[in-house]
Backbone as numpy.savetxt, mean C-alpha at the origin, in Angstrom:
# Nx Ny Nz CAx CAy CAz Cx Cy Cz
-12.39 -7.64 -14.77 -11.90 -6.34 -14.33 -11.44 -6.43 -12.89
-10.48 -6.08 -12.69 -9.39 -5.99 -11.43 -9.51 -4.62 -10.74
-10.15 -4.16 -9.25 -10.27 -3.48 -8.63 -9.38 -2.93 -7.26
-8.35 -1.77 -7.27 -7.83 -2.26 -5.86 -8.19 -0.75 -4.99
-8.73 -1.00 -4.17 -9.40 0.57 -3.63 -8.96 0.98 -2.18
-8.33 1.89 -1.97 -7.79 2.06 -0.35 -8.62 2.81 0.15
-8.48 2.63 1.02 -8.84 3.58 2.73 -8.16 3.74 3.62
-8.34 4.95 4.58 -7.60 4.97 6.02 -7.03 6.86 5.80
-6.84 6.79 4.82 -6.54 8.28 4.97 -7.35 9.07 5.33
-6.76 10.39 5.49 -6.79 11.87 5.99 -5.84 12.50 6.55
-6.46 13.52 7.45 -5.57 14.43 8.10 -5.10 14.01 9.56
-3.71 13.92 9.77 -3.27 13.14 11.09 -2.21 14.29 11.43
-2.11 13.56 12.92 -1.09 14.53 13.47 0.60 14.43 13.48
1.55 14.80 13.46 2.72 14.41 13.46 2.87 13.75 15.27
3.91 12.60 14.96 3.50 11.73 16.42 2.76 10.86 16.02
1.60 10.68 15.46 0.16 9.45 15.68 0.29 8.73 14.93
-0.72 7.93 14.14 -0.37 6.45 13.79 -1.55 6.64 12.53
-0.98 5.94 11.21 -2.51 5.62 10.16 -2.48 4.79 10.25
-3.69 4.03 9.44 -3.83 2.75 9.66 -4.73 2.14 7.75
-3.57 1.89 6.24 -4.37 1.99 5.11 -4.75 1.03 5.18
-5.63 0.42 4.54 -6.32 -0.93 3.61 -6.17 -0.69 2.58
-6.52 -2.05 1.50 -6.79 -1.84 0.01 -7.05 -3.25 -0.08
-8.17 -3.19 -0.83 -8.83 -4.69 -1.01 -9.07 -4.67 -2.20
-8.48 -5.98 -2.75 -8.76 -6.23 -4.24 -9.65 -7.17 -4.27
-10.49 -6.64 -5.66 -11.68 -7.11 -6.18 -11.69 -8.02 -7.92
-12.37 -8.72 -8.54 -12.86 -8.83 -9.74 -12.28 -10.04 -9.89
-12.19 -10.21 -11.21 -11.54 -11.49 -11.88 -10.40 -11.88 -10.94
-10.05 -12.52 -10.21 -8.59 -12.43 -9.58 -8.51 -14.23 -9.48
-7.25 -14.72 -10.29 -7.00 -16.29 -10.24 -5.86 -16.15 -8.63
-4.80 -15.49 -8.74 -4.49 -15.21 -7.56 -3.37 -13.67 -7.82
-3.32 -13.61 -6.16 -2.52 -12.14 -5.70 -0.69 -12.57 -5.50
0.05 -11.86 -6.34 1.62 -12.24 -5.94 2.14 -11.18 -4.85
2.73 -10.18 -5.06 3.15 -9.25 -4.25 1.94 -7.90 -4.17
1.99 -7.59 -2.87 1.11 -6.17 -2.62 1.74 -5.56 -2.09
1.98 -4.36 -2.23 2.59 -3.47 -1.74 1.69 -2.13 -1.48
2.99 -1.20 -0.64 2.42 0.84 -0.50 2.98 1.62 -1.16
2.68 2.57 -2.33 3.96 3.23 -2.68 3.02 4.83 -2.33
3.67 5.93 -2.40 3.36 7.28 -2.17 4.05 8.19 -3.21
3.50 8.90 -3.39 3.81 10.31 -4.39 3.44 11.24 -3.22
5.00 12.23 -3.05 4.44 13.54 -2.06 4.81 14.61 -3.52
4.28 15.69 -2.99 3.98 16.82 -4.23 5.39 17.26 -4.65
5.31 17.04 -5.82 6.33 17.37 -6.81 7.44 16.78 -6.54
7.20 15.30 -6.44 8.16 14.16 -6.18 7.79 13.02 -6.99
8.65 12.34 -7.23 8.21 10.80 -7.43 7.29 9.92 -7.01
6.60 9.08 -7.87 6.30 7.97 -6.44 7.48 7.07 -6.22
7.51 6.63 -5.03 8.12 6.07 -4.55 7.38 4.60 -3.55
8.27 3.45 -3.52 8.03 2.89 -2.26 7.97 2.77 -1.33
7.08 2.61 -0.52 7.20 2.24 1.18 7.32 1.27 1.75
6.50 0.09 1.10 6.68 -1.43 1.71 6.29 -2.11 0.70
6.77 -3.25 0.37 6.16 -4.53 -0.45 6.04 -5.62 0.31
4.84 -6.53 0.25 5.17 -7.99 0.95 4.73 -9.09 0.14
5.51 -9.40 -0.37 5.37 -10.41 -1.43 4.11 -12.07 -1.20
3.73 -12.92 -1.42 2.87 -14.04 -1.05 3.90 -15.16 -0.32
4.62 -14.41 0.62 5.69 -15.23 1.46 6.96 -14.72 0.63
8.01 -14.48 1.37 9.01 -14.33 1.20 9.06 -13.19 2.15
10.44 -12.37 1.61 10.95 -11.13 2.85 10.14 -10.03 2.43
9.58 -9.51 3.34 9.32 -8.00 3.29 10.18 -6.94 3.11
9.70 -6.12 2.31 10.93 -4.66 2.26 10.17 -3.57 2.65
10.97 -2.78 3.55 10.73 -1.29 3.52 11.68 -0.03 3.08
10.97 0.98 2.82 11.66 1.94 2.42 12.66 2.19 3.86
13.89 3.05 3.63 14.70 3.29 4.74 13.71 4.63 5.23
12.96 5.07 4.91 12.27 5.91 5.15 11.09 5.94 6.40
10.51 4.71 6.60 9.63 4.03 6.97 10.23 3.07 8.03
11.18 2.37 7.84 11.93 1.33 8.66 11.97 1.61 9.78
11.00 0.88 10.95 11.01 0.86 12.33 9.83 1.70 12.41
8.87 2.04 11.76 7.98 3.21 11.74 6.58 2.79 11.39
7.05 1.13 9.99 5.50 0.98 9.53 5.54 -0.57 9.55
4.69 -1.00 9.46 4.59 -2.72 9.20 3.29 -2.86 8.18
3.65 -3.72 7.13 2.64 -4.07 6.24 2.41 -5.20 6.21
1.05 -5.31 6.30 0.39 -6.91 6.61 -0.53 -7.00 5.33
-0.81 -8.12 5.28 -1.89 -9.48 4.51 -2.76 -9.78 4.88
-4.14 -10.18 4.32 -5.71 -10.84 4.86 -5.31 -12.00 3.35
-4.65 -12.61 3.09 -5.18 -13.29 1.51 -6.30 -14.14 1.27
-6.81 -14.01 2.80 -8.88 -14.89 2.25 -9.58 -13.41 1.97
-9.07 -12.14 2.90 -9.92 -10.99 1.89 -9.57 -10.03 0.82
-8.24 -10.77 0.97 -7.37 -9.68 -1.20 -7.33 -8.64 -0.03
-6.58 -8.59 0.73 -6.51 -7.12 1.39 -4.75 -6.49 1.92
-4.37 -5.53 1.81 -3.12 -5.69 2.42 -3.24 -4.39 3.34
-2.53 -4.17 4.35 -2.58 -3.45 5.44 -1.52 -2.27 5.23
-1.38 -1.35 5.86 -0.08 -0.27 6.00 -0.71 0.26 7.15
0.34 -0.33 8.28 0.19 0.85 9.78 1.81 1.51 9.78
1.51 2.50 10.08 2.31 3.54 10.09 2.51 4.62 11.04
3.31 4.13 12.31 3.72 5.07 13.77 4.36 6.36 13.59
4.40 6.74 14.22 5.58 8.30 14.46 5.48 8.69 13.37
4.05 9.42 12.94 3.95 10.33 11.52 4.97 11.35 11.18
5.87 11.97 10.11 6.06 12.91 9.81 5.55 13.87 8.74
5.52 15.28 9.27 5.15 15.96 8.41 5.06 15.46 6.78
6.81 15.11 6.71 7.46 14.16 5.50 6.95 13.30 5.10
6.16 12.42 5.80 4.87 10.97 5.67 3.37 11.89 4.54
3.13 12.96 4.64 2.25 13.87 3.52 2.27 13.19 2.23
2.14 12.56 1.84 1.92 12.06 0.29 0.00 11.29 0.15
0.22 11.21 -1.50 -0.58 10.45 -2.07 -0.43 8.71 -1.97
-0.86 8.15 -1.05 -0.74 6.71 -1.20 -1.26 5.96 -2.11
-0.47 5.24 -2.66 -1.32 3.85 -3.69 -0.78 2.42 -3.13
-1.85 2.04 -3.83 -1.96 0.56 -3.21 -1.69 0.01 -4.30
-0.69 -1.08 -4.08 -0.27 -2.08 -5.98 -0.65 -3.47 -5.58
-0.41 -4.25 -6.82 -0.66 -5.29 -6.49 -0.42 -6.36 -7.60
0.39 -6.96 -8.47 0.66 -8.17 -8.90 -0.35 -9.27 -9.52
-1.38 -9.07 -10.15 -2.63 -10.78 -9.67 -2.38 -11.21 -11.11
-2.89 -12.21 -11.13 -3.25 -12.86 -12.64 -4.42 -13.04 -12.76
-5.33 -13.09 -13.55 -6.49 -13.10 -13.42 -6.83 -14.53 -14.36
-6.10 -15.14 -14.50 -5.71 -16.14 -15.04 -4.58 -17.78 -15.02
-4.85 -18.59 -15.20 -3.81 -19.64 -14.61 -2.89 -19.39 -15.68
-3.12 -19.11 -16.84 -2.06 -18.66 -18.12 -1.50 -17.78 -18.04
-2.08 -17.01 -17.35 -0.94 -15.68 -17.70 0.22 -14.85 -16.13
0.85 -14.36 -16.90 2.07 -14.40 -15.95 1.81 -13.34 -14.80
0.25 -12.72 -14.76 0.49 -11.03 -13.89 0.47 -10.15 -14.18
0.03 -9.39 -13.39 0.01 -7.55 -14.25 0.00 -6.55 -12.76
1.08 -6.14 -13.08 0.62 -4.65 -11.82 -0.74 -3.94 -12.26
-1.68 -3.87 -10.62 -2.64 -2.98 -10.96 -2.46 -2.21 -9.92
-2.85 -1.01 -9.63 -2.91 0.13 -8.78 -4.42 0.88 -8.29
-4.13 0.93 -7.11 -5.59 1.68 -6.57 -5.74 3.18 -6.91
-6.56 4.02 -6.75 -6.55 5.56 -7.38 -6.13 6.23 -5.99
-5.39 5.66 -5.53 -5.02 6.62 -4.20 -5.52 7.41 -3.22
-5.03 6.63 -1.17 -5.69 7.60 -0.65 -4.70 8.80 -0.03
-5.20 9.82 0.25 -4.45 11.38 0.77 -4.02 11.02 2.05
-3.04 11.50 2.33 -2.38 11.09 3.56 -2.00 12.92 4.27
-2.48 13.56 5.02 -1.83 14.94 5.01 -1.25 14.70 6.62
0.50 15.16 6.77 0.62 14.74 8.47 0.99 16.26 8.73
0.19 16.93 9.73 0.18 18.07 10.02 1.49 18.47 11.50
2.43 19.46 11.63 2.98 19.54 12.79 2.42 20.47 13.90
């Protein structure tokens, strides 16, 4: 069983800075891409950043110049800091993640249960 659980949310100010985690747990042979995606209310989810196990990073144009997403891969962990909050930054964050839990098998997106992000003006 594959675990991915965030932290860092709450209530922030417009202007200030979050700072998520999400550390994956369980069976894990290895981690491919981790990423941030967000659902704000009565929207999509959407992406914010992916960073693959080397290669290019992407961000949303949304985010660009605003957030940087980092890697721990000795602790299954991936990072989301995130400057110059906007109101607009208000969503449900999830944390994804790619692993195999297996040398056979090809991967599976798993997802964390999301943390609340509220950016107040």
């Amino acid at each position: 069983q594959v675990q991915l659980v965030e932290s860092g949310g709450g209530l922030m100010q417009a202007g200030g800075s979050l700072r998520l985690s999400c550390a994956a747990s369980g069976r894990i042979f290895s981690i491919n891409a981790m990423g941030w995606y967000r659902q704000a209310p009565g929207k999509q989810r959407e992406l914010v950043a992916i960073i693959p196990n080397g290669g290019i990073i992407n961000y949303a144009d949304s985010v660009k110049g605003r957030a940087t997403i980092s890697r721990d891969n000795a602790k299954r962990t991936v990072f989301l800091q995130m400057n110059s909050l906007k109101p607009e930054d208000t969503a449900v964050y999830y944390c994804n993640a790619r692993i195999r839990t297996d040398y056979l098998d090809y991967g599976m997106d798993y997802w964390g249960k999301g943390t609340l992000v509220t950016v107040s003006s």
